[in-house]
XYZ file of C-alpha atoms in Angstrom:
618
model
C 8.296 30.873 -28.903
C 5.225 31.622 -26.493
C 2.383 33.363 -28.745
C 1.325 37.084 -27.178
C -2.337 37.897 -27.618
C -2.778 41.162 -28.658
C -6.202 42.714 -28.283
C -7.347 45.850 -29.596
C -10.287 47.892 -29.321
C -12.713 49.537 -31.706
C -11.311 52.547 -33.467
C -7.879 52.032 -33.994
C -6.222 53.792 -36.939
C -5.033 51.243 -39.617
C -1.634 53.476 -39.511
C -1.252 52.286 -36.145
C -2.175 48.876 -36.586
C 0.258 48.514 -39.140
C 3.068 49.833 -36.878
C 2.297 46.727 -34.712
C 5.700 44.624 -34.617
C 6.230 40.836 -35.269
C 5.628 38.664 -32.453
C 1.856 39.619 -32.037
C -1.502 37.477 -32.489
C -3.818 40.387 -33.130
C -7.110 39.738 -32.238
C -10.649 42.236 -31.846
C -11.998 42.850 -28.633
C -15.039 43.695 -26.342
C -14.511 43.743 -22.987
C -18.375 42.654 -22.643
C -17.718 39.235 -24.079
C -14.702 38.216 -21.885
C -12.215 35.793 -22.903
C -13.987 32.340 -22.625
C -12.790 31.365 -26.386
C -9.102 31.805 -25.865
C -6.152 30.131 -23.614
C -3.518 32.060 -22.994
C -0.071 31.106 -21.651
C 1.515 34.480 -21.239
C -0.484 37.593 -20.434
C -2.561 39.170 -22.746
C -2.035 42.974 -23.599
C -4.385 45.410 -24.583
C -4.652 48.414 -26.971
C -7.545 50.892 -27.188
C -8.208 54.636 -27.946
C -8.698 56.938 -24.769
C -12.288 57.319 -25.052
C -12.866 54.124 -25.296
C -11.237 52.539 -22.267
C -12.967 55.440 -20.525
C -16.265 54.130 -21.698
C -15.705 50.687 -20.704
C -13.448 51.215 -17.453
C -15.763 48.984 -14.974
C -16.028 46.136 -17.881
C -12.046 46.120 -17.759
C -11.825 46.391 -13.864
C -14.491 43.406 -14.121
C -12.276 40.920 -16.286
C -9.258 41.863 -14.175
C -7.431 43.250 -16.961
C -4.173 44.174 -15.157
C -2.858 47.715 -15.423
C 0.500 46.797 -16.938
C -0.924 44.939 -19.827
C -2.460 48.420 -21.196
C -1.672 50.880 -23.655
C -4.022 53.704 -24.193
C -3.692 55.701 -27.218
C -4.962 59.233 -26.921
C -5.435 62.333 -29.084
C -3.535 65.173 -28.761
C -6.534 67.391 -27.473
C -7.374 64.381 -24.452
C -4.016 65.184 -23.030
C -5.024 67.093 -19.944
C -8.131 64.637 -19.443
C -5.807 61.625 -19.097
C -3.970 63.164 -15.733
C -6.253 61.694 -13.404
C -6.646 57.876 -15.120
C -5.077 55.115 -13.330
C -1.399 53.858 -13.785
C -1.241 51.800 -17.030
C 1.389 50.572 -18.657
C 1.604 53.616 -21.048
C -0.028 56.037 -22.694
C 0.703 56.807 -26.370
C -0.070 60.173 -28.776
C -1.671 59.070 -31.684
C 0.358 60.966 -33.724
C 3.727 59.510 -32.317
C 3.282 55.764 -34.204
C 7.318 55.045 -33.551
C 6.546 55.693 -29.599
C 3.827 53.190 -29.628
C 6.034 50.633 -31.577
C 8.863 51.387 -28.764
C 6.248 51.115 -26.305
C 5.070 47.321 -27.861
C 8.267 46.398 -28.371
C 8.980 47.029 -24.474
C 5.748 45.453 -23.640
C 6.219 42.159 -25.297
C 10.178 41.553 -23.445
C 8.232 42.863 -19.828
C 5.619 40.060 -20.723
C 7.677 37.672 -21.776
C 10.731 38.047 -19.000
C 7.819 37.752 -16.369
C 6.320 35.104 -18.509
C 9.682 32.795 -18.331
C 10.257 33.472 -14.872
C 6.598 32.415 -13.740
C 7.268 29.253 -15.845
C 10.660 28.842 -14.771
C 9.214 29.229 -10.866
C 6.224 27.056 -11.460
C 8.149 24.656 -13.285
C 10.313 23.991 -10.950
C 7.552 23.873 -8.226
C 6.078 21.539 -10.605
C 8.878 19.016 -10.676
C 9.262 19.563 -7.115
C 5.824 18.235 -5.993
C 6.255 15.631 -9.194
C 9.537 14.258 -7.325
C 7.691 13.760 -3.969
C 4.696 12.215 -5.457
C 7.396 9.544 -7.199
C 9.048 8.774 -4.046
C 6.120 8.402 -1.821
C 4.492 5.586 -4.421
C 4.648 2.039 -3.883
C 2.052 1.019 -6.243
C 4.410 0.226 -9.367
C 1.375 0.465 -11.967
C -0.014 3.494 -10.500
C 3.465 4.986 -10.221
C 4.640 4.573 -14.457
C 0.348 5.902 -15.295
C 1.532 8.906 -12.946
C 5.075 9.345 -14.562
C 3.143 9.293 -18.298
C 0.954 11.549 -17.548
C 2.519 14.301 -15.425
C 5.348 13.885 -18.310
C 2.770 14.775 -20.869
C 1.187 17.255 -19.025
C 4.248 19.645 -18.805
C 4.854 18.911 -22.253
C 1.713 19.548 -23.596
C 1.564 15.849 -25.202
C -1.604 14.307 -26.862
C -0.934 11.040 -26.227
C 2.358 9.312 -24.880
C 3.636 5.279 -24.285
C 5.766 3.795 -21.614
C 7.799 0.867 -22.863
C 9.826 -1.256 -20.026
C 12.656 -3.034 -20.684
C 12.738 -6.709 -19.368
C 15.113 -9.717 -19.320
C 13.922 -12.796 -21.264
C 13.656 -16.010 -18.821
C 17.113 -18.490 -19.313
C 18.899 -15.812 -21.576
C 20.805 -12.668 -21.169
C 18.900 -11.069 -23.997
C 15.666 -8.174 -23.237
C 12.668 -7.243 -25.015
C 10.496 -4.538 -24.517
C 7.154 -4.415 -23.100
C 4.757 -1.607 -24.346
C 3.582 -1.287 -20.085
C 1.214 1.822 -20.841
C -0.891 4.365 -23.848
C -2.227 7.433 -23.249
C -4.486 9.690 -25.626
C -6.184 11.987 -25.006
C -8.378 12.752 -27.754
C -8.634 9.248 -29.057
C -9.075 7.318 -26.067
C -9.369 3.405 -26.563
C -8.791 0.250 -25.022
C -4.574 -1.028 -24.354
C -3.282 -4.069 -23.698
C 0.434 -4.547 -22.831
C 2.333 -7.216 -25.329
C 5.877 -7.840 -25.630
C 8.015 -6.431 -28.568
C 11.692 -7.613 -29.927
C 14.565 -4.895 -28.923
C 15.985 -3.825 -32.033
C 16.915 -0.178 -33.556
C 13.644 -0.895 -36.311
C 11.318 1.428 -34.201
C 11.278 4.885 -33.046
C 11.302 3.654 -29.305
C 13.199 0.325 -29.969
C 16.157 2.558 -31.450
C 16.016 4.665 -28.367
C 16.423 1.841 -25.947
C 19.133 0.290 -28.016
C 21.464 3.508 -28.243
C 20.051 5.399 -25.370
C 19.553 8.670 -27.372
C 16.837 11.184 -27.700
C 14.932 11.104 -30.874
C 12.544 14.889 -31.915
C 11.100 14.193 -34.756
C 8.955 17.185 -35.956
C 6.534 15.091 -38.383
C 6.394 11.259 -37.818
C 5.753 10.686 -41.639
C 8.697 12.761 -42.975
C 11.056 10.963 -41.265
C 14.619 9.946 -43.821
C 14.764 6.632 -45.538
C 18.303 6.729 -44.823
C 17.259 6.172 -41.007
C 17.399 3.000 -39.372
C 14.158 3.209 -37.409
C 10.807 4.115 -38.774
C 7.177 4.980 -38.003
C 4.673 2.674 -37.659
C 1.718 4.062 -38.654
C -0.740 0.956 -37.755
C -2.274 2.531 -34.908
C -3.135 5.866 -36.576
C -4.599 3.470 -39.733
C -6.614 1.591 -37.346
C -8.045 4.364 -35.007
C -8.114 7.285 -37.870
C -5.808 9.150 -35.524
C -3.051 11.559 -37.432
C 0.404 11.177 -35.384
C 2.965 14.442 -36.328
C 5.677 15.495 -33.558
C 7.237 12.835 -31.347
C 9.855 12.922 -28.888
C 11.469 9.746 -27.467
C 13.682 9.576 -24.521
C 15.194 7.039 -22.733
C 14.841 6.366 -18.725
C 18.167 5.427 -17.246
C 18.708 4.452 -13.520
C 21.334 5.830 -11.281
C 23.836 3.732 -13.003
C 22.618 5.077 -16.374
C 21.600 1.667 -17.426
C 18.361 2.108 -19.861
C 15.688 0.212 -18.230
C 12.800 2.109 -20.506
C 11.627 4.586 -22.763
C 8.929 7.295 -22.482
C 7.545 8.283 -25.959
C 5.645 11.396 -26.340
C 3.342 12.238 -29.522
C 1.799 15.578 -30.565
C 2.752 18.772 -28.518
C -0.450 20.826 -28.267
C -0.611 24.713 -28.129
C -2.518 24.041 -25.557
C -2.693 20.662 -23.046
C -6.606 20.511 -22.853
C -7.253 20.953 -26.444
C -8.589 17.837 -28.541
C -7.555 17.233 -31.697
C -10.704 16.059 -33.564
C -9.111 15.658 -36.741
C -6.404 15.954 -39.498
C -7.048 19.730 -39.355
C -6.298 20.261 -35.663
C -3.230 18.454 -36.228
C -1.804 20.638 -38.946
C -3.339 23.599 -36.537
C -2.523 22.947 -33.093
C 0.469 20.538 -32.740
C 4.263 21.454 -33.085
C 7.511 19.818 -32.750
C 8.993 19.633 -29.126
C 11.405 21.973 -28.171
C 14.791 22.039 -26.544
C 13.591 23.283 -23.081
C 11.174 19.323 -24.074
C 13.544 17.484 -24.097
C 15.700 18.738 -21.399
C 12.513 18.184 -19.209
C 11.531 15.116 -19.890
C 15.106 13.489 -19.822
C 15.015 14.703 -16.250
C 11.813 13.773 -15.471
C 12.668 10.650 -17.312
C 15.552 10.167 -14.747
C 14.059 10.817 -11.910
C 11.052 8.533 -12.795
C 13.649 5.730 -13.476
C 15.506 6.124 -10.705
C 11.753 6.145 -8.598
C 10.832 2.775 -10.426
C 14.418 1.337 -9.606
C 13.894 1.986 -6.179
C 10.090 0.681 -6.083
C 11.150 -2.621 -7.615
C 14.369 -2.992 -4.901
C 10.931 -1.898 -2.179
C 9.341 -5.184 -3.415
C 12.472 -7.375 -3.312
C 12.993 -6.415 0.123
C 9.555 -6.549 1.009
C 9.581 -10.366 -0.832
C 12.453 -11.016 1.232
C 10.615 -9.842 4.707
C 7.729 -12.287 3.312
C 10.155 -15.286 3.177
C 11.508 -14.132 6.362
C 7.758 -14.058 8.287
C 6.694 -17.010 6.335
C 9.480 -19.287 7.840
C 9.282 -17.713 11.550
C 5.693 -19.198 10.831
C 7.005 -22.480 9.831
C 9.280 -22.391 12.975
C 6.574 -21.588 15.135
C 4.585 -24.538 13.471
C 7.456 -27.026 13.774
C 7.785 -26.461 17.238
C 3.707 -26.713 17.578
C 2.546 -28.523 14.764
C -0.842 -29.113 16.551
C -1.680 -25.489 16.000
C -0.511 -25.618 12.136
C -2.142 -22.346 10.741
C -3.408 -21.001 13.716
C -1.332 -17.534 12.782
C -2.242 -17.733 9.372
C -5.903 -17.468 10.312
C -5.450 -15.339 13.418
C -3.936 -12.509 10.486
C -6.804 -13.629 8.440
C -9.469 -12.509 11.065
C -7.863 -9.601 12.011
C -7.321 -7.813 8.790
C -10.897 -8.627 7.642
C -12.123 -7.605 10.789
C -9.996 -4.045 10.428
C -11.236 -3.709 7.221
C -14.794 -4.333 8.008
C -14.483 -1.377 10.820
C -12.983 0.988 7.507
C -16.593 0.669 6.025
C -18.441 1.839 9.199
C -20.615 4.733 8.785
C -21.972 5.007 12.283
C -21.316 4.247 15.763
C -18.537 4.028 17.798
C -16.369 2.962 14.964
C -17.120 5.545 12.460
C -14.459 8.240 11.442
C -12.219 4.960 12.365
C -9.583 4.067 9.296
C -6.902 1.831 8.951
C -4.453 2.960 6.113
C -3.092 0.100 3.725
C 0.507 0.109 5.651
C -2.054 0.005 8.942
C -3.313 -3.240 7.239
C -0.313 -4.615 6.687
C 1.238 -4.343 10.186
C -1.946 -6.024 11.536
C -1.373 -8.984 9.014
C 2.382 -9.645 10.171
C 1.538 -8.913 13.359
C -1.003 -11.516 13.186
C 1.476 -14.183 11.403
C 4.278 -13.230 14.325
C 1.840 -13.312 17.203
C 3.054 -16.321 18.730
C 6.523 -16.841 17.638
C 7.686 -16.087 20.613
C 6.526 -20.135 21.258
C 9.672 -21.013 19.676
C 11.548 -19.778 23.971
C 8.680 -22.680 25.241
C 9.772 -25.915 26.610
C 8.849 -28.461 23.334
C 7.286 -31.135 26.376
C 5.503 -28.077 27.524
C 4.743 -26.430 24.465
C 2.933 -29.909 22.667
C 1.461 -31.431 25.648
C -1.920 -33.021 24.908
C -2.553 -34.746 27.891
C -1.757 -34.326 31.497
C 1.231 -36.390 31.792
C 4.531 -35.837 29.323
C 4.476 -37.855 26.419
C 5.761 -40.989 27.168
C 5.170 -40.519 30.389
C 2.265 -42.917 30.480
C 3.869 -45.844 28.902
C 6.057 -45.810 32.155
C 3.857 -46.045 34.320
C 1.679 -48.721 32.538
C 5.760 -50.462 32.423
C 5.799 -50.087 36.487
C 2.015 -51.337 36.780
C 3.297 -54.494 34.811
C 5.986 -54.773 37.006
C 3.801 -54.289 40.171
C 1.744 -56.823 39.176
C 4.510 -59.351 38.406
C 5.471 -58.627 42.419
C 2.406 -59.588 43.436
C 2.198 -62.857 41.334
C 5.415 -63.756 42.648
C 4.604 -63.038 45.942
C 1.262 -64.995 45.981
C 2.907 -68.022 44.129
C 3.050 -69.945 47.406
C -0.244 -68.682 48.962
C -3.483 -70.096 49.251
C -5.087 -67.265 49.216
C -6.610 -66.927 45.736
C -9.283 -64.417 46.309
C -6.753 -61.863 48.020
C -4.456 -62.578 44.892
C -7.249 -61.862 42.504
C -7.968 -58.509 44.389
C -4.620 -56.907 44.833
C -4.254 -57.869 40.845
C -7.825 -56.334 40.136
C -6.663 -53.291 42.376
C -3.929 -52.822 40.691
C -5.595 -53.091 37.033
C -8.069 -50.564 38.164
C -5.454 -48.144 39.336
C -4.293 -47.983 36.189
C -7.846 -47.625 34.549
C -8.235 -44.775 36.487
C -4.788 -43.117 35.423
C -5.066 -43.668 32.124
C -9.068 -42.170 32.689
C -7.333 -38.931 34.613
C -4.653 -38.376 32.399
C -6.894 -37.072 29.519
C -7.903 -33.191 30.078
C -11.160 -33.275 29.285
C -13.208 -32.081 33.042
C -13.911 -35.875 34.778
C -17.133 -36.014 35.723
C -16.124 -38.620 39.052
C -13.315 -36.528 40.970
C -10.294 -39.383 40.712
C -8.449 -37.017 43.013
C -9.328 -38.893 46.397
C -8.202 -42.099 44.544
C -4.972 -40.775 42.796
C -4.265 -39.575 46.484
C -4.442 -43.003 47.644
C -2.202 -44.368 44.820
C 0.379 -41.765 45.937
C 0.800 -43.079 49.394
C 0.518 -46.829 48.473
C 3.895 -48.285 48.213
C 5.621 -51.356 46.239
C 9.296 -52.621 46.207
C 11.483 -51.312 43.379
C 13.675 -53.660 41.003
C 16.378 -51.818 43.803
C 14.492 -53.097 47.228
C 13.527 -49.540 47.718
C 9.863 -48.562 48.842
C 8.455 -46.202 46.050
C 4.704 -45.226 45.374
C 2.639 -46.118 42.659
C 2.736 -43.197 41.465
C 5.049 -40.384 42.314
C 4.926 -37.039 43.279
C 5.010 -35.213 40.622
C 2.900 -37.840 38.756
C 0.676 -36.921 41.374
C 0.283 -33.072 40.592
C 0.171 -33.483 36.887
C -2.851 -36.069 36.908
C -4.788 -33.713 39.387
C -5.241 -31.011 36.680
C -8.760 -30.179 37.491
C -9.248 -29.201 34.008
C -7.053 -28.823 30.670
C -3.165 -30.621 30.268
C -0.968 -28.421 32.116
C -0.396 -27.375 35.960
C 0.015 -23.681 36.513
C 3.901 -23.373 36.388
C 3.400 -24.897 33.098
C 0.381 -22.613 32.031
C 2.737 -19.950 33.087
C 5.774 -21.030 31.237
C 3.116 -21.068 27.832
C 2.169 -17.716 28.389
C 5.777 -16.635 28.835
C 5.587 -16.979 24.746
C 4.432 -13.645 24.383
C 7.478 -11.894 26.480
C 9.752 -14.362 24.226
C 7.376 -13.011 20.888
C 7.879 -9.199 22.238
C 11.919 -10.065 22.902
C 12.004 -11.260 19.364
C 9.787 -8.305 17.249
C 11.265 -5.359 19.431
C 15.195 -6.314 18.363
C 13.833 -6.137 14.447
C 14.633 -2.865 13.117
C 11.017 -2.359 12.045
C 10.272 0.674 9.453
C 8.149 3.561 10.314
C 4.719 1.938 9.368
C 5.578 -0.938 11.185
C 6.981 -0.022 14.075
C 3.600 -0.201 16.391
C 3.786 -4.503 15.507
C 5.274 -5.465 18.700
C 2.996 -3.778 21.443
C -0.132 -4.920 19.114
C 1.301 -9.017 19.102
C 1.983 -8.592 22.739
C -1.605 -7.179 23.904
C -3.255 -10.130 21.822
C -4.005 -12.224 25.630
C -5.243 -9.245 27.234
C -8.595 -9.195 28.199
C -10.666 -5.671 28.573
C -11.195 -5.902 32.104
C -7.827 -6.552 33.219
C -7.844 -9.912 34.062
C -5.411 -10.795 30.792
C -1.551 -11.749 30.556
C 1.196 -10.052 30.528
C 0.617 -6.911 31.423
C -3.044 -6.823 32.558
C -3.964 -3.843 30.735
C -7.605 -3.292 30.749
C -10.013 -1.220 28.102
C -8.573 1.809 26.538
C -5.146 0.997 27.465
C -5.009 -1.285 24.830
C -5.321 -0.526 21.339
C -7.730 -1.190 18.710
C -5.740 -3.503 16.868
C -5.131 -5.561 19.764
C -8.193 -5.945 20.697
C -8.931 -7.135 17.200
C -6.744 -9.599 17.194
C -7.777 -10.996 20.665
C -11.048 -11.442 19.460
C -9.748 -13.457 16.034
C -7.123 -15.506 18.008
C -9.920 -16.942 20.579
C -12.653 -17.477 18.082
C -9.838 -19.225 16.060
C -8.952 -21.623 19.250
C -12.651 -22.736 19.398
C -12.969 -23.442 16.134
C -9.770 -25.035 15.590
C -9.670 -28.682 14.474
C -6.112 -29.201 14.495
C -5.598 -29.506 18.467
C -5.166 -32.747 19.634
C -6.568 -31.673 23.477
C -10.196 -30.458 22.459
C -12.602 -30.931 19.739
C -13.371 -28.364 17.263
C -16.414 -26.439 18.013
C -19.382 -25.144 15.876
C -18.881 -21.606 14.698
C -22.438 -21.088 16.590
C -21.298 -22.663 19.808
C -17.863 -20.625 19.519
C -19.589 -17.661 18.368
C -22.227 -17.871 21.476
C -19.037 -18.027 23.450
C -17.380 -15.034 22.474
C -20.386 -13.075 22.783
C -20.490 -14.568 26.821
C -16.297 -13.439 26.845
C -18.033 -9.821 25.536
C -20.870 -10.011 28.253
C -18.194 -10.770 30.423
C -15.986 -7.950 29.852
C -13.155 -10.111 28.589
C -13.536 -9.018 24.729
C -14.432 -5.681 23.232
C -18.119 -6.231 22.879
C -18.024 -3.658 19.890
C -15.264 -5.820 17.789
C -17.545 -8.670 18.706
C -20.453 -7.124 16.869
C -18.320 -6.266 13.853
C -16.997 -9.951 13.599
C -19.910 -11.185 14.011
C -22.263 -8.936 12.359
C -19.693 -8.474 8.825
C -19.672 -13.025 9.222
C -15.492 -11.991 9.602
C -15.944 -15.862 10.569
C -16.625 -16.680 6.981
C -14.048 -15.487 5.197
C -13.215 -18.487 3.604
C -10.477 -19.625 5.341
C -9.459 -23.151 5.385
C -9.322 -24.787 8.989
């Protein structure tokens, strides 16, 4: 039963003081010292004599005192002088003492029916907001210090403890792991440790039968129980344990998969309990309306923890799923092995870096945890669209296809085997010696042209010459030294591959934006595709595929164009280039800035914040 403060004023009789029913904590009061020493959970009412509410009218109006809380007791002869006073709730004739018990009597059921259905409406408010708060957390530790405490808080609990119920590795058997302690007025340090499941403790018997357990006074609890009370804690910390209540969470299938335990209901939540004193003064046994509560909270907080743990399977499961599109992408490429691994690296540390700006063009700029995460897999992803590219394509080091050199070195041999056999007769030795030496230095300079480092000495003129001079296939056919197409490929002016085939590599991000827009990507990651397919473009438009320039492309992309190219530089892992410096490829980005290919302001953040040192491995 809610306790209803009853203050009265100076002057009462004692006749009508002892009329006041059952029901009411009677205390003195001046309106002059307010009510800073009590806590009140229904609404105070007031009695006072006429003259004295008259006398102290602006100190009531000051503390709000609300006119229906009033009764004003007046004199028979102050009759006509109370016609013009305000409404109150009533006014009483001091020599009518059964009216003003009537009148009390009324007052308390108006307070109290208004009382239950503000705590009925808030309540429900209350578990309203409390059910949205449990849905919308991911954090799994956060979520069961949240459940504990908003638990405790409607219940008025001291202290509380979470146990969770877990399934011992190679057997079907559980044991219980005390997850979280609260206290509130004797606060020390917890550590989570693993108990046995049996019925020998309060919260061990609730887990094994499911049922609720009130127990008004921990230490008077039967010897004919099963379950008792350890009282180690309270020995250890000088801390006086009296009313528990126990309840067990079940899921949705309502399998137990906890137990909440709740210790010492307070009069009032933000009281302390100091000592053995407070105890006996301030704490009392949970109620009914309790344990109703927290089974339901109880529920609902199981059922939120359920789905949180099914959260992180799935989200384990989209791990393995990005972690082998990685290893696909790699086994198609493995000369790029952790290329996207980095590339995610840079770009969330870069993203994170911007979170911490203060000033400039980056400040008021935040990316939210879930933003964080879409950058990662969009990072890991970026190129998996590599895995629609031509393998010869896709791993070609040199100019010509692999293999492709061994065949013409095979056709050289032959060539020169012709010209042995056609000298064999001839006296001509020095013209023999020259077509051979010809045709060994045609081949140096193949072999020279076919790497795609930038030649120095144009072979171009010469390759051209090699093109047009013929020799007589194993068939009797007249074929070139080297063909056509051999032709083209060893003319690269610079890199390994000829423009259809530069072309046919960047086609990998229209195969990566294929791939990521069929996924059925959740709400916070549905912006991954368009920020893995912007991750080529360059800010002045001069970037594949869709040359977007500046602010047509988003932050994030830009990030990440900025991590993958600094990443390429400094790469050791491709066979076609050496790895460069991070100064040299850091001087090089900053020229790509200059240049209007990067965002010169992600640049300065990568730079600046040494993103390049994050520690990861090359």
């Amino acid at each position: 039963m809610e306790r209803v403060f009853l203050f009265k004023g100076p002057e009462i009789p004692d006749d009508i003081i002892e009329l006041i029913p059952t029901g009411f904590e009677v205390h003195n009061f001046d309106p002059d010292s307010g009510f800073s020493d009590y806590e009140f959970s229904v609404m105070p009412c007031f009695l006072c004599m006429w003259s004295y509410y008259k006398e102290n009218s602006d100190a009531f109006e000051k503390l709000n005192v609300p006119d229906e809380s009033l009764i004003i007791v007046y004199k028979p002869d102050e009759a006509e002088d109370i016609v013009s006073c305000r409404f109150v709730y009533q006014f009483v004739r001091s020599d009518r003492p059964d009216a003003l018990k009537r009148s009390l009597r009324n007052l308390k059921k108006v307070i109290l029916r208004n009382h239950d259905y503000l705590k009925a409406k808030n309540l429900n408010k209350e578990l309203l907001s409390i059910g949205i708060a449990l849905s919308a957390e991911r954090n799994n530790d956060k979520l069961l210090n949240d459940i504990l405490y908003k638990i405790r808080q409607i219940t008025k609990a001291d202290a509380g403890s979470l146990y969770l119920l877990e399934k011992i590795e190679d057997s079907d058997e559980q044991n219980m792991l005390f997850k979280i302690a609260h206290n509130d007025s004797n606060p020390s340090d917890f550590t989570e440790f693993r108990m046995s499941l049996n019925t020998e403790s309060i919260a061990g018997y609730v887990a094994v039968t499911s049922n609720v357990l009130n127990i008004p006074d921990a230490y008077a609890i039967p010897d004919s129980e099963p379950y008792s009370f350890n009282n180690s804690y309270d020995i250890a910390t000088d801390y006086r344990s009296r009313s528990i209540l126990t309840v067990p969470m079940l899921d949705h299938h309502e399998n137990i998969i906890g137990v909440i335990q709740l210790i010492n209901r307070k009069k009032s939540f933000k009281k302390i309990l100091e000592n053995a004193e407070d105890v006996a003064e301030f704490v009392e046994p949970f109620d009914n309306e309790d344990e109703n509560i927290v089974l339901s909270l109880a529920s609902q907080a199981a059922v939120a923890l359920e789905n949180n743990i099914l959260y992180n399977e799935i989200e384990t499961l989209f791990e393995g799923f990005v972690a082998a599109s990685v290893t696909a992408i790699e086994s198609r490429d493995p000369t790029t092995s952790g290329h996207s691994s980095r590339v995610a690296a840079y770009t969330v540390e870069a993203a994170k870096a911007i979170n911490t700006e203060q000033n400039g063009i980056f400040a008021g700029v935040t990316f939210s945890d879930d933003q964080l995460k879409e950058l990662r897999y969009a990072g890991l992803l970026h190129d998996f669209g590599k895995v629609g590219v031509r393998e010869a394509v896709l791993v070609k080091s040199k100019k010509l296809y692999p293999g492709h050199l061994e065949l013409i070195k095979l056709r050289f041999a032959y060539i020169k085997k012709c010209i042995e056999l056609e000298y064999a007769d001839h006296k001509d030795r020095k013209r023999f010696e020259q077509e051979l030496e010809e045709a060994d230095t045609a081949l140096e300079v193949i072999t020279a042209a076919d790497e795609p480092a930038i030649n120095i000495e144009d072979p171009v003129s010469r390759l051209e010459e090699y093109n047009r001079k013929k020799y007589t296939d194993p068939d009797g056919n007249e074929s070139p030294w080297i063909t056509d197409e051999e032709y083209e490929l060893l003319s690269i002016r610079k890199g390994s591959l000829t423009e259809n085939e530069r072309k046919e590599i960047e086609s990998h991000v229209e195969h990566s934006t294929d791939f990521l827009e069929n996924i059925p990507w959740t709400s916070t990651l549905k912006g991954l595709p368009d920020i893995a397919r912007g991750h080529h473009e360059r800010m002045n438009g001069t970037g594949y595929p869709d040359g977007k320039s500046g602010g047509e492309l988003s932050l994030q992309s830009r990030i990440m164009a900025v991590a993958d190219i600094y990443d390429a530089l400094t790469a050791s892992d491709r066979p076609y280039k050496r790895a460069l410096d991070p100064e040299i490829a850091i001087k090089i980005i900053l020229e790509e800035a200059a240049n209007n290919h990067l965002d010169s302001a992600v640049v300065d953040i990568f730079i600046k914040k040494k993103i390049y040192e994050t520690g990861v491995d090359k």
